[in-house]
Protein backbone atom coordinates (compact mmCIF):
# COMPACT_ATOMS: atom_id res chain seq x y z
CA UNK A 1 18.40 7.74 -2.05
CA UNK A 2 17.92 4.46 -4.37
CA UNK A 3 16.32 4.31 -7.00
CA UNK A 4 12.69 3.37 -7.63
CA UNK A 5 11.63 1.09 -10.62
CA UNK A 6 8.73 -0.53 -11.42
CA UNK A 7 9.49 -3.58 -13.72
CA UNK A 8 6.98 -4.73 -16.35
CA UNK A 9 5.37 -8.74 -16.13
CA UNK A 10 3.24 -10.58 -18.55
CA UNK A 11 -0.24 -10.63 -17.39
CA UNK A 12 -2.76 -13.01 -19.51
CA UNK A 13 -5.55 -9.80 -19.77
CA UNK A 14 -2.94 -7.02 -18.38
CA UNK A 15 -0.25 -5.23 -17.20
CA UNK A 16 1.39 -5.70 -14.27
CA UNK A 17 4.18 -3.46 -12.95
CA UNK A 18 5.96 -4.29 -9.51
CA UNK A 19 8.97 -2.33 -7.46
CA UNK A 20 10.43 -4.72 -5.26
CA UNK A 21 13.57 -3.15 -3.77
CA UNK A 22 14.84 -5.89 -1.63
CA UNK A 23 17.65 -4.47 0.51
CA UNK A 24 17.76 -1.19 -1.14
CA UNK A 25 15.12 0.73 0.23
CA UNK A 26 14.67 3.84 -1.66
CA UNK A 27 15.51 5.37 1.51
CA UNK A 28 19.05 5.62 2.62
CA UNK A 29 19.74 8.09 5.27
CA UNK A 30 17.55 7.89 8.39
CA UNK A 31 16.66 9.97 10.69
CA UNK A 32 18.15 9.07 14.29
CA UNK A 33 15.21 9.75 16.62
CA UNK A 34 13.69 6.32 15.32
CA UNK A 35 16.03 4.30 17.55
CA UNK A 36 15.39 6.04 20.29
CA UNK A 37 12.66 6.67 22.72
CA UNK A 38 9.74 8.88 21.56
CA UNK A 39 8.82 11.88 24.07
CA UNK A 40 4.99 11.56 25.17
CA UNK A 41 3.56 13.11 22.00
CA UNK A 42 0.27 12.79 21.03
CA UNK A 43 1.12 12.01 17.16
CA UNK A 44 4.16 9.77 16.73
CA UNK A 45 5.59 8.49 13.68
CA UNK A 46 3.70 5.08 14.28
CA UNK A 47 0.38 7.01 14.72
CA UNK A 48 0.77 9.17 11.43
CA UNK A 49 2.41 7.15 9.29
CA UNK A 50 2.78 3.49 10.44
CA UNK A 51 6.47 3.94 10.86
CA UNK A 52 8.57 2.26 13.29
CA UNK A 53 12.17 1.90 13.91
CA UNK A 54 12.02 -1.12 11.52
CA UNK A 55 9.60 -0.27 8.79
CA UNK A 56 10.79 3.51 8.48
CA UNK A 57 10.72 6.28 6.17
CA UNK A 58 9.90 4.28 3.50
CA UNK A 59 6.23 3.87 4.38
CA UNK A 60 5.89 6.95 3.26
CA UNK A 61 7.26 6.29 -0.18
CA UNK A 62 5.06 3.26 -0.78
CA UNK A 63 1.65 4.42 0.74
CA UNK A 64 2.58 7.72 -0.73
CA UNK A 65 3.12 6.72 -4.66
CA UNK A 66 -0.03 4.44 -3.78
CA UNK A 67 -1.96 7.38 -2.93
CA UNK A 68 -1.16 9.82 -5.87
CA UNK A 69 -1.35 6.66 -8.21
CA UNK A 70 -4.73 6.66 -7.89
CA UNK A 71 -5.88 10.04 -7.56
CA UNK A 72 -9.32 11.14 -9.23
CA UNK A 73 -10.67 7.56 -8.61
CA UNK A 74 -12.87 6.48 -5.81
CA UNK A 75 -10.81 4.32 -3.70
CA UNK A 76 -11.94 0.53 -2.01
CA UNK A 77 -9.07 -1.62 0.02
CA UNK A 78 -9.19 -4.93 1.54
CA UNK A 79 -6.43 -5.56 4.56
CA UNK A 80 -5.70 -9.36 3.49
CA UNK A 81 -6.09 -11.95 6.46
CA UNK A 82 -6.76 -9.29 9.83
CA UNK A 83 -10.17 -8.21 8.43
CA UNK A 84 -12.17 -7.41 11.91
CA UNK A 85 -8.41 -6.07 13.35
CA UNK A 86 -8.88 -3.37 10.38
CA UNK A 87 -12.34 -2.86 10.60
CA UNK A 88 -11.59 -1.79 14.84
CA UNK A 89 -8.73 0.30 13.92
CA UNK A 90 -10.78 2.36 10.86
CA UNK A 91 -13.68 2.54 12.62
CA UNK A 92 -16.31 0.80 10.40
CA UNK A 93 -17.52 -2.31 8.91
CA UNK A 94 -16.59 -3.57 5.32
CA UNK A 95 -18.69 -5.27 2.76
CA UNK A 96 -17.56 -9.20 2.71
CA UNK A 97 -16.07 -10.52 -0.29
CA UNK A 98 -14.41 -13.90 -1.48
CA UNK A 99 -11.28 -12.80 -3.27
CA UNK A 100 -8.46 -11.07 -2.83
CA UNK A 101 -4.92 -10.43 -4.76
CA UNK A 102 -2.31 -12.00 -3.17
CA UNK A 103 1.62 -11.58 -4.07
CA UNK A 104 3.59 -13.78 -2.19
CA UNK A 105 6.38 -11.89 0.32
CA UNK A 106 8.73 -14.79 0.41
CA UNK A 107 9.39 -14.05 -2.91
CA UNK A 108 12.22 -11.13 -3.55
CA UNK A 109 11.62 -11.11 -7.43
CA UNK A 110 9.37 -9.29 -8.76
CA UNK A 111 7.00 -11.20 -11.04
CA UNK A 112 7.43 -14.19 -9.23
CA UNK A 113 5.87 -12.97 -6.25
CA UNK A 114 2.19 -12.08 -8.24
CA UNK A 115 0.26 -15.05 -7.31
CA UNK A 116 -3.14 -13.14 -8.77
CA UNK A 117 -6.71 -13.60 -7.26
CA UNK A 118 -7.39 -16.38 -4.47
CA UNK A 119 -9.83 -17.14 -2.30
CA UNK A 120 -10.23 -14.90 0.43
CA UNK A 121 -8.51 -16.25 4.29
CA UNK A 122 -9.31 -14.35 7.26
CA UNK A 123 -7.72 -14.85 11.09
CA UNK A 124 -10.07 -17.01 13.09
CA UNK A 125 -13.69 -15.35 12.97
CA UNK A 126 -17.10 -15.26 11.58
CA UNK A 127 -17.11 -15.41 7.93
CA UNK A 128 -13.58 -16.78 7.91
CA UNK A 129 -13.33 -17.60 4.03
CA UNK A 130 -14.47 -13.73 3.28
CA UNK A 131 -11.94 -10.64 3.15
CA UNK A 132 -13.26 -7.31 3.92
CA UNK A 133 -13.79 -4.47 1.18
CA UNK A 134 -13.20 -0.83 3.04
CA UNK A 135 -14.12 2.77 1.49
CA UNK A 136 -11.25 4.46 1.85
CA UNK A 137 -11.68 7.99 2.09
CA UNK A 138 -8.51 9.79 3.21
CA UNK A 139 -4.79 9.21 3.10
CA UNK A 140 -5.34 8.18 6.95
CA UNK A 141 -7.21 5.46 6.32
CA UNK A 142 -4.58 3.41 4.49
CA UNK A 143 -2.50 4.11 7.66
CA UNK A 144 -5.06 3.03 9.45
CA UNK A 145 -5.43 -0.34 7.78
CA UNK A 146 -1.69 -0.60 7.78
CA UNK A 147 -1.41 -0.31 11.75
CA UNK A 148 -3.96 -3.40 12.44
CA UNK A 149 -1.69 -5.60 10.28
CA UNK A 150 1.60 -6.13 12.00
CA UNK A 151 2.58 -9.56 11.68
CA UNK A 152 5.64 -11.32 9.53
CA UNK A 153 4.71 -9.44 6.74
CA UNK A 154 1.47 -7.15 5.68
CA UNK A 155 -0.55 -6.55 2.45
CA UNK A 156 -3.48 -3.94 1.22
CA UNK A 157 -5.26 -4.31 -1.87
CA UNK A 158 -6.07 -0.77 -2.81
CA UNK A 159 -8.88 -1.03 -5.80
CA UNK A 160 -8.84 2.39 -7.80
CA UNK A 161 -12.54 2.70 -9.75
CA UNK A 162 -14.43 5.61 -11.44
CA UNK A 163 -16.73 6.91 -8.77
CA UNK A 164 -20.28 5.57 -8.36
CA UNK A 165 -22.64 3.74 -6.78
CA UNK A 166 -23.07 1.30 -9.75
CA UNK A 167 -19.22 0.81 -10.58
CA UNK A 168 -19.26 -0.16 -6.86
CA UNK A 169 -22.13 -2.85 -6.83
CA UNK A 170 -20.32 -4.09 -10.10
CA UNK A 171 -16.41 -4.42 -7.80
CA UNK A 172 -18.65 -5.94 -5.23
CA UNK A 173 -20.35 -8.54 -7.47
CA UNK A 174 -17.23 -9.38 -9.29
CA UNK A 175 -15.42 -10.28 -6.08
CA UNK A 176 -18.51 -12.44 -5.15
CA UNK A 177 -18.72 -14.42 -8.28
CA UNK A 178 -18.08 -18.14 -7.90
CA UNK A 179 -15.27 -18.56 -10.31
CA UNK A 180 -11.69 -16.68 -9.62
CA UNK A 181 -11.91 -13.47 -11.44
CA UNK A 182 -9.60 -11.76 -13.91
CA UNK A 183 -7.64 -8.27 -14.39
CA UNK A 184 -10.23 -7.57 -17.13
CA UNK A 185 -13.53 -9.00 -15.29
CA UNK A 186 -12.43 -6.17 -11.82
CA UNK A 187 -11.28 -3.53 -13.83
CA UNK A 188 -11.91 -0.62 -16.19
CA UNK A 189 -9.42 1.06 -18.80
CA UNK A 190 -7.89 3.67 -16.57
CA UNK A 191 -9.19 2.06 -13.26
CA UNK A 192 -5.70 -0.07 -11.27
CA UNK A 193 -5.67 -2.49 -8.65
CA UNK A 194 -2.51 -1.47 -6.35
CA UNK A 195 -0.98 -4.19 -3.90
CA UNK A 196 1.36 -2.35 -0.64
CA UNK A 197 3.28 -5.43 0.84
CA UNK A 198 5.32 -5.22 3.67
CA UNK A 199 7.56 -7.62 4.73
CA UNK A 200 8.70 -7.31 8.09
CA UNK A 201 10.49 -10.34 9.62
CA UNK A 202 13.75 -11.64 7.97
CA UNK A 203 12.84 -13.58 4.70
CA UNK A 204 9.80 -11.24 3.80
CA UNK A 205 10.18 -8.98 1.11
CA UNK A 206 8.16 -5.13 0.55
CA UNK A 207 6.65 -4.67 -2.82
CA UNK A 208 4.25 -2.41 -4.72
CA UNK A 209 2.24 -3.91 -7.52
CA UNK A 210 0.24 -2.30 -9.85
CA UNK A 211 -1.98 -4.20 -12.30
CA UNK A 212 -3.84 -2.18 -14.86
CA UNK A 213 -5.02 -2.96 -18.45
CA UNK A 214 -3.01 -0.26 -20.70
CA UNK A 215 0.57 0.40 -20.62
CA UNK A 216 1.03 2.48 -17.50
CA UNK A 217 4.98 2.59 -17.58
CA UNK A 218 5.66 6.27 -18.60
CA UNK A 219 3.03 7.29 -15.82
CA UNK A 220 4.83 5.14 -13.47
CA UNK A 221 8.22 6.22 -13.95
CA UNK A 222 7.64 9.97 -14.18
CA UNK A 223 6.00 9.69 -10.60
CA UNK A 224 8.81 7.32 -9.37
CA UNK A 225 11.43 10.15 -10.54
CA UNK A 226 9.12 12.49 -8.65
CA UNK A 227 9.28 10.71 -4.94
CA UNK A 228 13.24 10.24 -5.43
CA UNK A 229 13.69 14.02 -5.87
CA UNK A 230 11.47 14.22 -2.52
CA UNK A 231 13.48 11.61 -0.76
CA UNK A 232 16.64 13.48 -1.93
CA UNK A 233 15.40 16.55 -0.21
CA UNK A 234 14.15 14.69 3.00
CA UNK A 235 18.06 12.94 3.25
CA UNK A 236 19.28 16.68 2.91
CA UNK A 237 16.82 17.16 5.81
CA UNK A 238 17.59 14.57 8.44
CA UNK A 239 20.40 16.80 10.13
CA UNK A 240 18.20 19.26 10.86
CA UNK A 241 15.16 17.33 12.20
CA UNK A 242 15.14 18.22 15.94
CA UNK A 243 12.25 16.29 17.33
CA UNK A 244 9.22 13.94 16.59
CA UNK A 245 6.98 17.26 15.06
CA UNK A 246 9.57 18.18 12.75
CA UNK A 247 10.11 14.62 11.72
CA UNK A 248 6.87 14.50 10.69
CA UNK A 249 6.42 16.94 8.53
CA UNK A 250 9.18 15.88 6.83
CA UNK A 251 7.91 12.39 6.22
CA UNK A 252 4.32 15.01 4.57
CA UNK A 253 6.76 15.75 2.15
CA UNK A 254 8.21 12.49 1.30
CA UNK A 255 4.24 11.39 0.96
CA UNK A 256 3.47 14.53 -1.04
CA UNK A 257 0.69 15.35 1.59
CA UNK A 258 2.27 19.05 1.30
């Protein structure tokens, strides 16, 4: 296990925290079924959790501290660049929207790679200058999202807002407006706007970035301390982990979907 910090950045109207391990993946010890071949399952690690023998274990990790970062708010993502990809693989149609967060995945540090809002770019379709704005109800649909976005590297805004149908209008409007908006103009005091990139190909970088308007760093770090004891116990684990079911229940753990 490695650990797992979130660094504090200056923000003009903000916070923004990002973990950017680089090479040191908070996971360490893998499990060996991953390089080889899968039996005929059904579920596989790719179908559950978006994990392949290249982007592995610690999928969980991010999508997991993603998920229990935002818990007890009503929960909007938009899958930057494959927006109709997404909207096949979760099975519904987004609202359209002109901005989206962007941090850069050629960057390995971690303030450096916020580049902040920017006008939306979608792969070649209808409404190409609009991203895609997707309720996301479950844990699953992250995944989901994730799978439609394999490229040289990957990236989900996750918007985390107080529930309702008016605090929704007001996300939509405010990623409509003309002018690039700010931390202060999409958010609410306790509301966070989480970015889950992934860089895949050799010169991309994985990050998670949380930008928030109060000081979220004791938060942070007691649930980084958490997933570290939980990827402890899944390294103790890997010896035992027979097959593709038992590897997956596992990774529930890492996740905290126990």
């Amino acid at each position: 296990m490695r650990p797992i910090r979130f660094e504090q950045h200056q923000h003009l109207d903000g916070f923004v925290y990002v973990y950017a391990p680089g090479d040191e993946t908070p996971v360490e010890l893998h499990w060996p079924g991953l390089y080889q071949d899968w039996p005929d399952h059904d579920r596989t690690p790719f179908t559950e959790f978006a994990i392949n023998n290249c982007e592995q274990e610690e999928m969980a990790v991010y999508f997991g501290l993603a998920w229990h970062l935002t818990q007890g708010l009503t929960r909007y993502a938009i899958p930057i660049w494959y927006r109709d990809p997404a909207a096949r693989s979760i099975g519904r149609q987004p609202e359209l929207v002109d901005w989206e967060y962007i941090v850069d995945s050629e960057t390995p540090a971690g303030g450096e790679r916020v580049v902040g809002f920017s006008r939306a770019r979608v792969s070649g379709s209808d409404h190409s200058s609009s991203a895609g704005l997707f309720d996301v109800h479950a844990f699953r649909d992250l995944l989901l999202l994730q799978q439609s976005l394999w490229d040289a590297s990957s990236a989900i805004n996750l918007f985390a807002v107080r529930p309702g149908a008016h605090r929704r209008r007001r996300l939509l409007n405010t990623l409509r407006s003309p002018l690039p908006p700010h931390l202060v103009d999409v958010l609410d005091k306790g509301e966070m706007l989480i970015d889950v990139t992934i860089g895949m190909d050799v010169g991309t970088w994985s990050s998670l970035t949380v930008a928030v308007l109060s000081d979220l760093q004791v938060r942070l770090d007691e649930l980084a301390s958490a997933f570290e004891e939980r990827v402890t116990e899944y390294e103790k684990s890997v010896p035992a982990i027979r097959d593709v079911p038992g590897f997956l229940r596992a990774i529930r753990d890492i996740a905290a979907l126990d």
